[in-house]
Amino acid sequence: MDSTASRLPIEQVAERLRAATRVTVLTGAGVSAASGVPTFRSSGGLWRNYSALQLASPEAFARDPHTVWEWYAWRREQIAACVPNAAHTVLARWTARRPAWRVVTQNVDDLHLRAGTRDLVRLHGSIWELRCWTGCADSRRAWRDERVPFPEMPPRCPHCGGLARPGVVWFGESLGEADLDAAVALTDCDIFITAGTSAVVYPAAGLVHTARSRGAFTVELNVESTDATDGVDLAIRAPAEETLAAVDVLLS
Ligand code: BJW
């Protein structure tokens, strides 16, 4: 009998982690669900019956910046009231203890940062950063703005007075080159864990497959099956915060 297969999936993950040097964890909205942040593709992710697909694009912003900003202001207010959960704190602890254990996130809520995650790679930006919509010369970079609510809506670029936009990556926009390069480099690892993501948004959704093709043992942590499930070595159908906390106990 295969002794690995007869072990509980959580024990299998812990055993592999014990032997691993390089570990990469890709997180999605499901990792923040237990903190109270709605995921995108659940009913709670709808806002005034709009989906993320309808609002998270440059075209939507160009058409109706006020409505798109109202959606972001509503989300900022929700996120400001949330605190990191066990998934964030366990991952933060791992990155503090093991520099080659890294987290790549699609989340814009910054809860990984608030939990203390080191060397976090953020693929889709941060909801707490803003950029100039017109790309004025004085504001090439994003700036941090944690005000909730904004004193004026929609918020303006402090340099040129034009419209500001959220410092996130919308559909049809390229991800930051350095962020994507870092994430792709981290697919060269011993274990790649994808946690709380529906695995439908590219290029993030492709990372687990790249990791597996490069020899990583791949694990999916999700409450449901996803487009990635059939392509991973081990899928654990449970809340990511519970699985990560249980694995962490086995590791300590
Ligand atoms: C739990 C849980 C618990 C709940 N525990 N689990 C190749 C093929 C096809 C299309 C493309 C492609 N390459 C590019 C594209 C186009 C596009 C794309 O992927 N479209 C798809 C929809 C088909 N991609 C892009 O446009 C990207 N840009 C790009 O590739 O540039 C080059 C290019 C451009 C144009 C054409 C071709 C190439 C940019 C993508 C940017 C995504 N932006 C957003 C918004 C960010 C800002 C904001 O927050 O407002 O990012 S969209 C939204 O989706 C957000 C998320 O980061 C992202 C992923 O969502 P996530 O995290 O997976 O959340 P959910 O809600 O979908 O899933 C939650 C999961 O958690 C579920 O599975 C639950 O079951 C689970 N769960 N509780 C564990 N407790």
PDB file of C-alpha atoms and ligand atoms in Angstrom, residues 27-31 33-34 39-42 52-53 56 71-72 75 106-108 124 127 168-175 195-203 221-226 238-241, ligand 1:
ATOM      1  CA  THR A  27      -3.901  33.307  -2.787  1.00  0.00           C
ATOM      2  CA  GLY A  28      -7.250  34.604  -4.016  1.00  0.00           C
ATOM      3  CA  ALA A  29     -10.364  36.191  -2.573  1.00  0.00           C
ATOM      4  CA  GLY A  30     -11.387  33.006  -0.703  1.00  0.00           C
ATOM      5  CA  VAL A  31      -8.475  33.493   1.683  1.00  0.00           C
ATOM      6  CA  ALA A  33     -13.596  35.411   2.985  1.00  0.00           C
ATOM      7  CA  ALA A  34     -13.311  34.421   6.661  1.00  0.00           C
ATOM      8  CA  THR A  39     -15.349  37.088  -2.937  1.00  0.00           C
ATOM      9  CA  PHE A  40     -15.918  38.185  -6.536  1.00  0.00           C
ATOM     10  CA  ARG A  41     -17.794  35.252  -7.959  1.00  0.00           C
ATOM     11  CA  SER A  42     -20.199  34.588  -5.084  1.00  0.00           C
ATOM     12  CA  ALA A  52     -16.584  42.538 -11.063  1.00  0.00           C
ATOM     13  CA  LEU A  53     -16.456  41.816 -14.791  1.00  0.00           C
ATOM     14  CA  ALA A  56     -13.224  46.245 -13.082  1.00  0.00           C
ATOM     15  CA  TRP A  71     -18.013  50.404  -5.798  1.00  0.00           C
ATOM     16  CA  TYR A  72     -14.412  50.838  -4.665  1.00  0.00           C
ATOM     17  CA  ARG A  75     -15.304  47.884  -0.721  1.00  0.00           C
ATOM     18  CA  GLN A 106      -4.306  38.378  -6.347  1.00  0.00           C
ATOM     19  CA  ASN A 107      -6.007  40.167  -3.455  1.00  0.00           C
ATOM     20  CA  VAL A 108      -6.032  43.941  -3.305  1.00  0.00           C
ATOM     21  CA  HIS A 124      -3.439  42.934  -8.942  1.00  0.00           C
ATOM     22  CA  ILE A 127      -7.201  49.026  -3.160  1.00  0.00           C
ATOM     23  CA  VAL A 168      -5.414  47.961  -9.092  1.00  0.00           C
ATOM     24  CA  VAL A 169      -5.127  45.880 -12.253  1.00  0.00           C
ATOM     25  CA  TRP A 170      -8.319  45.773 -14.285  1.00  0.00           C
ATOM     26  CA  PHE A 171      -9.367  43.305 -16.976  1.00  0.00           C
ATOM     27  CA  GLY A 172      -7.514  44.003 -20.195  1.00  0.00           C
ATOM     28  CA  GLU A 173      -4.632  45.718 -18.370  1.00  0.00           C
ATOM     29  CA  SER A 174      -1.163  44.270 -18.087  1.00  0.00           C
ATOM     30  CA  LEU A 175       0.055  43.177 -14.697  1.00  0.00           C
ATOM     31  CA  ALA A 195      -5.623  28.836  -2.025  1.00  0.00           C
ATOM     32  CA  GLY A 196      -9.060  30.432  -2.281  1.00  0.00           C
ATOM     33  CA  THR A 197      -9.039  31.279  -5.952  1.00  0.00           C
ATOM     34  CA  SER A 198     -11.550  30.273  -8.628  1.00  0.00           C
ATOM     35  CA  ALA A 199      -8.616  29.949 -11.054  1.00  0.00           C
ATOM     36  CA  VAL A 200     -10.414  31.684 -13.899  1.00  0.00           C
ATOM     37  CA  VAL A 201      -8.454  34.924 -14.152  1.00  0.00           C
ATOM     38  CA  TYR A 202      -5.221  34.832 -16.132  1.00  0.00           C
ATOM     39  CA  PRO A 203      -2.279  35.049 -15.990  1.00  0.00           C
ATOM     40  CA  LEU A 221      -7.149  24.624  -1.000  1.00  0.00           C
ATOM     41  CA  ASN A 222     -10.722  25.612  -1.805  1.00  0.00           C
ATOM     42  CA  VAL A 223     -14.237  25.005  -0.541  1.00  0.00           C
ATOM     43  CA  GLU A 224     -15.297  24.112  -4.092  1.00  0.00           C
ATOM     44  CA  SER A 225     -13.730  22.496  -7.106  1.00  0.00           C
ATOM     45  CA  THR A 226     -12.357  24.893  -9.714  1.00  0.00           C
ATOM     46  CA  ALA A 238     -12.221  22.805   2.995  1.00  0.00           C
ATOM     47  CA  PRO A 239     -11.842  26.431   4.097  1.00  0.00           C
ATOM     48  CA  ALA A 240      -8.237  27.506   3.467  1.00  0.00           C
ATOM     49  CA  GLU A 241      -7.940  29.151   6.892  1.00  0.00           C
TER      50      GLU A 241
HETATM   51  C1  BJW B   1     -12.647  29.715  -0.456  1.00  0.00           C
HETATM   52  C2  BJW B   1     -13.122  30.131   0.771  1.00  0.00           C
HETATM   53  C3  BJW B   1     -12.413  29.707   1.890  1.00  0.00           C
HETATM   54  C4  BJW B   1     -14.388  31.000  -0.749  1.00  0.00           C
HETATM   55  N1  BJW B   1     -11.348  28.923   1.734  1.00  0.00           N
HETATM   56  N2  BJW B   1     -11.599  28.930  -0.591  1.00  0.00           N
HETATM   57  C5  BJW B   1      -5.801  33.824 -21.090  1.00  0.00           C
HETATM   58  C6  BJW B   1      -6.948  33.102 -21.303  1.00  0.00           C
HETATM   59  C7  BJW B   1      -8.194  33.703 -21.182  1.00  0.00           C
HETATM   60  C8  BJW B   1      -8.321  35.055 -20.864  1.00  0.00           C
HETATM   61  C9  BJW B   1      -7.179  35.772 -20.643  1.00  0.00           C
HETATM   62  C10 BJW B   1      -5.940  35.157 -20.756  1.00  0.00           C
HETATM   63  N3  BJW B   1      -5.002  36.087 -20.469  1.00  0.00           N
HETATM   64  C11 BJW B   1      -5.615  37.257 -20.176  1.00  0.00           C
HETATM   65  C12 BJW B   1      -6.941  37.100 -20.273  1.00  0.00           C
HETATM   66  C13 BJW B   1      -7.958  38.164 -20.030  1.00  0.00           C
HETATM   67  C14 BJW B   1      -8.272  38.369 -18.566  1.00  0.00           C
HETATM   68  C15 BJW B   1      -8.894  37.101 -17.992  1.00  0.00           C
HETATM   69  O1  BJW B   1      -8.264  36.292 -17.357  1.00  0.00           O
HETATM   70  N4  BJW B   1     -10.190  36.959 -18.177  1.00  0.00           N
HETATM   71  C16 BJW B   1     -10.906  35.792 -17.653  1.00  0.00           C
HETATM   72  C17 BJW B   1     -12.125  36.262 -16.890  1.00  0.00           C
HETATM   73  C18 BJW B   1     -11.221  34.871 -18.780  1.00  0.00           C
HETATM   74  N5  BJW B   1      -7.101  38.745 -17.823  1.00  0.00           N
HETATM   75  C19 BJW B   1      -6.676  40.018 -17.793  1.00  0.00           C
HETATM   76  O2  BJW B   1      -7.257  40.891 -18.427  1.00  0.00           O
HETATM   77  C20 BJW B   1      -5.433  40.329 -17.002  1.00  0.00           C
HETATM   78  N6  BJW B   1      -4.524  41.077 -17.802  1.00  0.00           N
HETATM   79  C21 BJW B   1      -3.739  40.497 -18.716  1.00  0.00           C
HETATM   80  O3  BJW B   1      -3.649  39.299 -18.841  1.00  0.00           O
HETATM   81  O4  BJW B   1      -3.053  41.393 -19.509  1.00  0.00           O
HETATM   82  C22 BJW B   1      -2.571  40.920 -20.772  1.00  0.00           C
HETATM   83  C23 BJW B   1      -3.769  40.689 -21.684  1.00  0.00           C
HETATM   84  C24 BJW B   1      -4.784  41.627 -21.737  1.00  0.00           C
HETATM   85  C25 BJW B   1      -5.889  41.414 -22.558  1.00  0.00           C
HETATM   86  C26 BJW B   1      -5.992  40.248 -23.324  1.00  0.00           C
HETATM   87  C27 BJW B   1      -4.964  39.298 -23.243  1.00  0.00           C
HETATM   88  C28 BJW B   1      -3.845  39.539 -22.420  1.00  0.00           C
HETATM   89  C29 BJW B   1      -5.775  41.230 -15.813  1.00  0.00           C
HETATM   90  C30 BJW B   1      -6.643  40.548 -14.809  1.00  0.00           C
HETATM   91  C31 BJW B   1      -7.006  41.527 -13.709  1.00  0.00           C
HETATM   92  C32 BJW B   1      -8.046  40.970 -12.755  1.00  0.00           C
HETATM   93  N7  BJW B   1      -8.523  42.006 -11.928  1.00  0.00           N
HETATM   94  C33 BJW B   1      -9.446  41.676 -10.852  1.00  0.00           C
HETATM   95  C34 BJW B   1      -9.907  43.001 -10.205  1.00  0.00           C
HETATM   96  C35 BJW B   1      -8.788  43.593  -9.362  1.00  0.00           C
HETATM   97  C36 BJW B   1      -9.188  44.899  -8.789  1.00  0.00           C
HETATM   98  C37 BJW B   1     -10.326  44.803  -7.823  1.00  0.00           C
HETATM   99  O5  BJW B   1     -10.270  44.046  -6.825  1.00  0.00           O
HETATM  100  O6  BJW B   1     -11.304  45.492  -8.032  1.00  0.00           O
HETATM  101  O7  BJW B   1      -8.810  40.844  -9.901  1.00  0.00           O
HETATM  102  S1  BJW B   1     -10.862  40.725 -11.364  1.00  0.00           S
HETATM  103  C38 BJW B   1     -10.946  39.758  -9.892  1.00  0.00           C
HETATM  104  O8  BJW B   1     -10.664  38.377 -10.216  1.00  0.00           O
HETATM  105  C39 BJW B   1      -9.784  40.239  -9.014  1.00  0.00           C
HETATM  106  C40 BJW B   1      -9.271  38.952  -8.440  1.00  0.00           C
HETATM  107  O9  BJW B   1      -7.939  39.099  -7.999  1.00  0.00           O
HETATM  108  C41 BJW B   1      -9.417  38.004  -9.615  1.00  0.00           C
HETATM  109  C42 BJW B   1      -9.441  36.553  -9.231  1.00  0.00           C
HETATM  110  O10 BJW B   1     -10.516  36.270  -8.407  1.00  0.00           O
HETATM  111  P1  BJW B   1     -10.363  35.214  -7.225  1.00  0.00           P
HETATM  112  O11 BJW B   1      -9.402  35.722  -6.231  1.00  0.00           O
HETATM  113  O12 BJW B   1     -10.097  33.885  -7.793  1.00  0.00           O
HETATM  114  O13 BJW B   1     -11.801  35.307  -6.549  1.00  0.00           O
HETATM  115  P2  BJW B   1     -13.169  34.532  -6.914  1.00  0.00           P
HETATM  116  O14 BJW B   1     -14.278  35.252  -6.267  1.00  0.00           O
HETATM  117  O15 BJW B   1     -13.292  34.292  -8.356  1.00  0.00           O
HETATM  118  O16 BJW B   1     -12.989  33.095  -6.256  1.00  0.00           O
HETATM  119  C43 BJW B   1     -12.951  32.916  -4.871  1.00  0.00           C
HETATM  120  C44 BJW B   1     -12.710  31.454  -4.591  1.00  0.00           C
HETATM  121  O17 BJW B   1     -12.547  31.272  -3.208  1.00  0.00           O
HETATM  122  C45 BJW B   1     -13.855  30.529  -5.037  1.00  0.00           C
HETATM  123  O18 BJW B   1     -13.302  29.458  -5.796  1.00  0.00           O
HETATM  124  C46 BJW B   1     -14.453  30.014  -3.720  1.00  0.00           C
HETATM  125  O19 BJW B   1     -14.916  28.676  -3.811  1.00  0.00           O
HETATM  126  C47 BJW B   1     -13.252  30.106  -2.823  1.00  0.00           C
HETATM  127  N8  BJW B   1     -13.502  30.251  -1.387  1.00  0.00           N
HETATM  128  N9  BJW B   1     -14.269  30.888   0.589  1.00  0.00           N
HETATM  129  C48 BJW B   1     -10.993  28.534   0.510  1.00  0.00           C
HETATM  130  N10 BJW B   1     -12.826  30.060   3.164  1.00  0.00           N
END
